[in-house]
Amino acid sequence: MDKSKRIFARGGRAAGRGGGGSTSTRGGVTKRGKGRGHAEALEEISEPLSSFKGIFNKDLRIMMYGFGDDVCPLDETVELVEDIMLEYVKEATHRAAFLSAEALKSKVDERDILLSVRKDPAKFARVRELLAMQQIIKDARNTFKETAAEDAIAADEAAGGGDEGE
C-alpha cells in the first residue's frame, strides 16, 4: 500500500500525530477534545428562534426602507429578513460560544466575538468600531454623571450655605 492510501485509510493527515484529539466541524467551527462538552451543552440549552419572532419587526421595516425598499414592505419579506437575521445572530453567537468553551471560559466576551470574525476584514473592522464607540459612550456617561453630581453638590451648598456653621 502506498503512502497516500495509508494516510487516507488512517483517517486523514492528522490521525495518529497528536493533533489534539478528535476533531469535528459544525457550523464552520472546529471543536477539539476538551471543548466539546461545553459546546454540546450550549447546543442543548439554546433557545428556539421562534421565541424571538416579531421582536425586530418594526426596526427591520425602518431599516429596509432606509436601504431602498418600499415604505411598507410586505409582511412576508420582513419575516424572511427577520428569519435570516435571527439565524445569523444565532450562528455567530454559537461560534463565539464554541471559542469561549474551547478556552475553558464560562462567559463569552468581546475577544471571543473578535476571534470568531477575524477572517472577515469588514466584520472585524465593524466589531472593533462598535467596541470603540461603546467605550466612548461609557466614558461620556461617566463624565456626565460626575458633572451632574458636582453640580448637585454645588447647588445644594448654594441653597443651604448657612447649615455648615450651625
PDB file of C-alpha atoms in Angstrom, residues 51-151:
ATOM      1  CA  SER A  51     -39.335  32.796  20.871  1.00  0.00           C
ATOM      2  CA  PHE A  52     -37.689  35.849  19.280  1.00  0.00           C
ATOM      3  CA  LYS A  53     -40.112  36.089  16.353  1.00  0.00           C
ATOM      4  CA  GLY A  54     -41.502  39.563  15.770  1.00  0.00           C
ATOM      5  CA  ILE A  55     -39.191  41.404  18.163  1.00  0.00           C
ATOM      6  CA  PHE A  56     -37.297  43.150  15.358  1.00  0.00           C
ATOM      7  CA  ASN A  57     -40.257  43.590  13.016  1.00  0.00           C
ATOM      8  CA  LYS A  58     -40.641  47.365  13.400  1.00  0.00           C
ATOM      9  CA  ASP A  59     -36.897  48.053  13.271  1.00  0.00           C
ATOM     10  CA  LEU A  60     -36.423  45.851  10.212  1.00  0.00           C
ATOM     11  CA  ARG A  61     -39.189  47.680   8.350  1.00  0.00           C
ATOM     12  CA  ILE A  62     -37.439  51.000   9.001  1.00  0.00           C
ATOM     13  CA  MET A  63     -34.043  49.570   8.014  1.00  0.00           C
ATOM     14  CA  MET A  64     -35.437  48.004   4.855  1.00  0.00           C
ATOM     15  CA  TYR A  65     -36.950  51.344   3.857  1.00  0.00           C
ATOM     16  CA  GLY A  66     -33.635  53.043   4.598  1.00  0.00           C
ATOM     17  CA  PHE A  67     -31.861  50.589   2.312  1.00  0.00           C
ATOM     18  CA  GLY A  68     -34.255  51.264  -0.572  1.00  0.00           C
ATOM     19  CA  ASP A  69     -37.275  49.016  -0.040  1.00  0.00           C
ATOM     20  CA  ASP A  70     -40.860  50.238  -0.158  1.00  0.00           C
ATOM     21  CA  VAL A  71     -42.251  52.419   2.659  1.00  0.00           C
ATOM     22  CA  CYS A  72     -44.428  49.467   3.708  1.00  0.00           C
ATOM     23  CA  PRO A  73     -42.575  46.261   2.783  1.00  0.00           C
ATOM     24  CA  LEU A  74     -44.556  43.032   2.540  1.00  0.00           C
ATOM     25  CA  ASP A  75     -45.035  41.165   5.805  1.00  0.00           C
ATOM     26  CA  GLU A  76     -43.584  38.022   4.211  1.00  0.00           C
ATOM     27  CA  THR A  77     -40.429  39.916   3.218  1.00  0.00           C
ATOM     28  CA  VAL A  78     -39.956  41.316   6.714  1.00  0.00           C
ATOM     29  CA  GLU A  79     -40.474  37.845   8.203  1.00  0.00           C
ATOM     30  CA  LEU A  80     -37.926  36.346   5.808  1.00  0.00           C
ATOM     31  CA  VAL A  81     -35.326  39.025   6.588  1.00  0.00           C
ATOM     32  CA  GLU A  82     -36.000  38.529  10.300  1.00  0.00           C
ATOM     33  CA  ASP A  83     -35.539  34.749   9.970  1.00  0.00           C
ATOM     34  CA  ILE A  84     -32.240  35.263   8.147  1.00  0.00           C
ATOM     35  CA  MET A  85     -31.075  37.806  10.729  1.00  0.00           C
ATOM     36  CA  LEU A  86     -32.012  35.614  13.697  1.00  0.00           C
ATOM     37  CA  GLU A  87     -30.273  32.610  12.154  1.00  0.00           C
ATOM     38  CA  TYR A  88     -27.132  34.679  11.533  1.00  0.00           C
ATOM     39  CA  VAL A  89     -27.078  36.051  15.081  1.00  0.00           C
ATOM     40  CA  LYS A  90     -27.605  32.534  16.448  1.00  0.00           C
ATOM     41  CA  GLU A  91     -24.742  31.106  14.385  1.00  0.00           C
ATOM     42  CA  ALA A  92     -22.401  34.000  15.258  1.00  0.00           C
ATOM     43  CA  THR A  93     -23.220  33.600  18.940  1.00  0.00           C
ATOM     44  CA  HIS A  94     -22.637  29.855  18.785  1.00  0.00           C
ATOM     45  CA  ARG A  95     -19.268  30.363  17.054  1.00  0.00           C
ATOM     46  CA  ALA A  96     -18.196  32.759  19.795  1.00  0.00           C
ATOM     47  CA  ALA A  97     -19.534  30.401  22.485  1.00  0.00           C
ATOM     48  CA  PHE A  98     -17.600  27.478  20.989  1.00  0.00           C
ATOM     49  CA  LEU A  99     -14.410  29.542  21.012  1.00  0.00           C
ATOM     50  CA  SER A 100     -15.082  30.574  24.594  1.00  0.00           C
ATOM     51  CA  ALA A 101     -15.721  26.970  25.603  1.00  0.00           C
ATOM     52  CA  GLU A 102     -12.512  25.824  23.934  1.00  0.00           C
ATOM     53  CA  ALA A 103     -10.639  28.393  26.006  1.00  0.00           C
ATOM     54  CA  LEU A 104     -12.407  26.903  29.061  1.00  0.00           C
ATOM     55  CA  LYS A 105     -14.131  30.192  29.869  1.00  0.00           C
ATOM     56  CA  SER A 106     -17.626  30.288  31.303  1.00  0.00           C
ATOM     57  CA  LYS A 107     -18.677  33.520  29.566  1.00  0.00           C
ATOM     58  CA  VAL A 108     -18.426  34.904  26.054  1.00  0.00           C
ATOM     59  CA  ASP A 109     -16.587  38.216  25.905  1.00  0.00           C
ATOM     60  CA  GLU A 110     -15.623  40.668  23.173  1.00  0.00           C
ATOM     61  CA  ARG A 111     -12.398  38.790  22.423  1.00  0.00           C
ATOM     62  CA  ASP A 112     -14.418  35.700  21.510  1.00  0.00           C
ATOM     63  CA  ILE A 113     -16.558  37.762  19.140  1.00  0.00           C
ATOM     64  CA  LEU A 114     -13.452  39.298  17.564  1.00  0.00           C
ATOM     65  CA  LEU A 115     -11.863  35.871  17.254  1.00  0.00           C
ATOM     66  CA  SER A 116     -14.956  34.470  15.545  1.00  0.00           C
ATOM     67  CA  VAL A 117     -14.931  37.196  12.839  1.00  0.00           C
ATOM     68  CA  ARG A 118     -11.163  37.588  12.460  1.00  0.00           C
ATOM     69  CA  LYS A 119     -11.074  36.090   8.953  1.00  0.00           C
ATOM     70  CA  ASP A 120     -13.607  38.596   7.590  1.00  0.00           C
ATOM     71  CA  PRO A 121     -11.875  42.010   7.498  1.00  0.00           C
ATOM     72  CA  ALA A 122     -15.108  44.006   7.102  1.00  0.00           C
ATOM     73  CA  LYS A 123     -16.828  42.323  10.058  1.00  0.00           C
ATOM     74  CA  PHE A 124     -13.674  42.506  12.154  1.00  0.00           C
ATOM     75  CA  ALA A 125     -13.331  46.245  11.497  1.00  0.00           C
ATOM     76  CA  ARG A 126     -17.021  46.846  12.246  1.00  0.00           C
ATOM     77  CA  VAL A 127     -16.875  44.945  15.556  1.00  0.00           C
ATOM     78  CA  ARG A 128     -13.783  46.928  16.575  1.00  0.00           C
ATOM     79  CA  GLU A 129     -15.527  50.175  15.607  1.00  0.00           C
ATOM     80  CA  LEU A 130     -18.606  49.264  17.659  1.00  0.00           C
ATOM     81  CA  LEU A 131     -16.483  48.295  20.668  1.00  0.00           C
ATOM     82  CA  ALA A 132     -14.609  51.612  20.449  1.00  0.00           C
ATOM     83  CA  MET A 133     -17.902  53.506  20.208  1.00  0.00           C
ATOM     84  CA  GLN A 134     -19.244  51.579  23.209  1.00  0.00           C
ATOM     85  CA  GLN A 135     -16.213  52.685  25.234  1.00  0.00           C
ATOM     86  CA  ILE A 136     -16.654  56.323  24.141  1.00  0.00           C
ATOM     87  CA  ILE A 137     -20.322  56.265  25.184  1.00  0.00           C
ATOM     88  CA  LYS A 138     -19.434  54.629  28.510  1.00  0.00           C
ATOM     89  CA  ASP A 139     -16.799  57.294  29.216  1.00  0.00           C
ATOM     90  CA  ALA A 140     -19.220  60.083  28.253  1.00  0.00           C
ATOM     91  CA  ARG A 141     -21.877  58.704  30.615  1.00  0.00           C
ATOM     92  CA  ASN A 142     -19.388  58.525  33.471  1.00  0.00           C
ATOM     93  CA  THR A 143     -18.265  62.095  32.787  1.00  0.00           C
ATOM     94  CA  PHE A 144     -21.890  63.255  32.682  1.00  0.00           C
ATOM     95  CA  LYS A 145     -22.660  61.503  35.980  1.00  0.00           C
ATOM     96  CA  GLU A 146     -19.620  63.077  37.641  1.00  0.00           C
ATOM     97  CA  THR A 147     -20.526  66.528  36.311  1.00  0.00           C
ATOM     98  CA  ALA A 148     -24.157  66.138  37.381  1.00  0.00           C
ATOM     99  CA  ALA A 149     -23.071  65.035  40.860  1.00  0.00           C
ATOM    100  CA  GLU A 150     -20.708  68.009  41.183  1.00  0.00           C
ATOM    101  CA  ASP A 151     -23.469  70.375  40.002  1.00  0.00           C
TER     102      ASP A 151
END
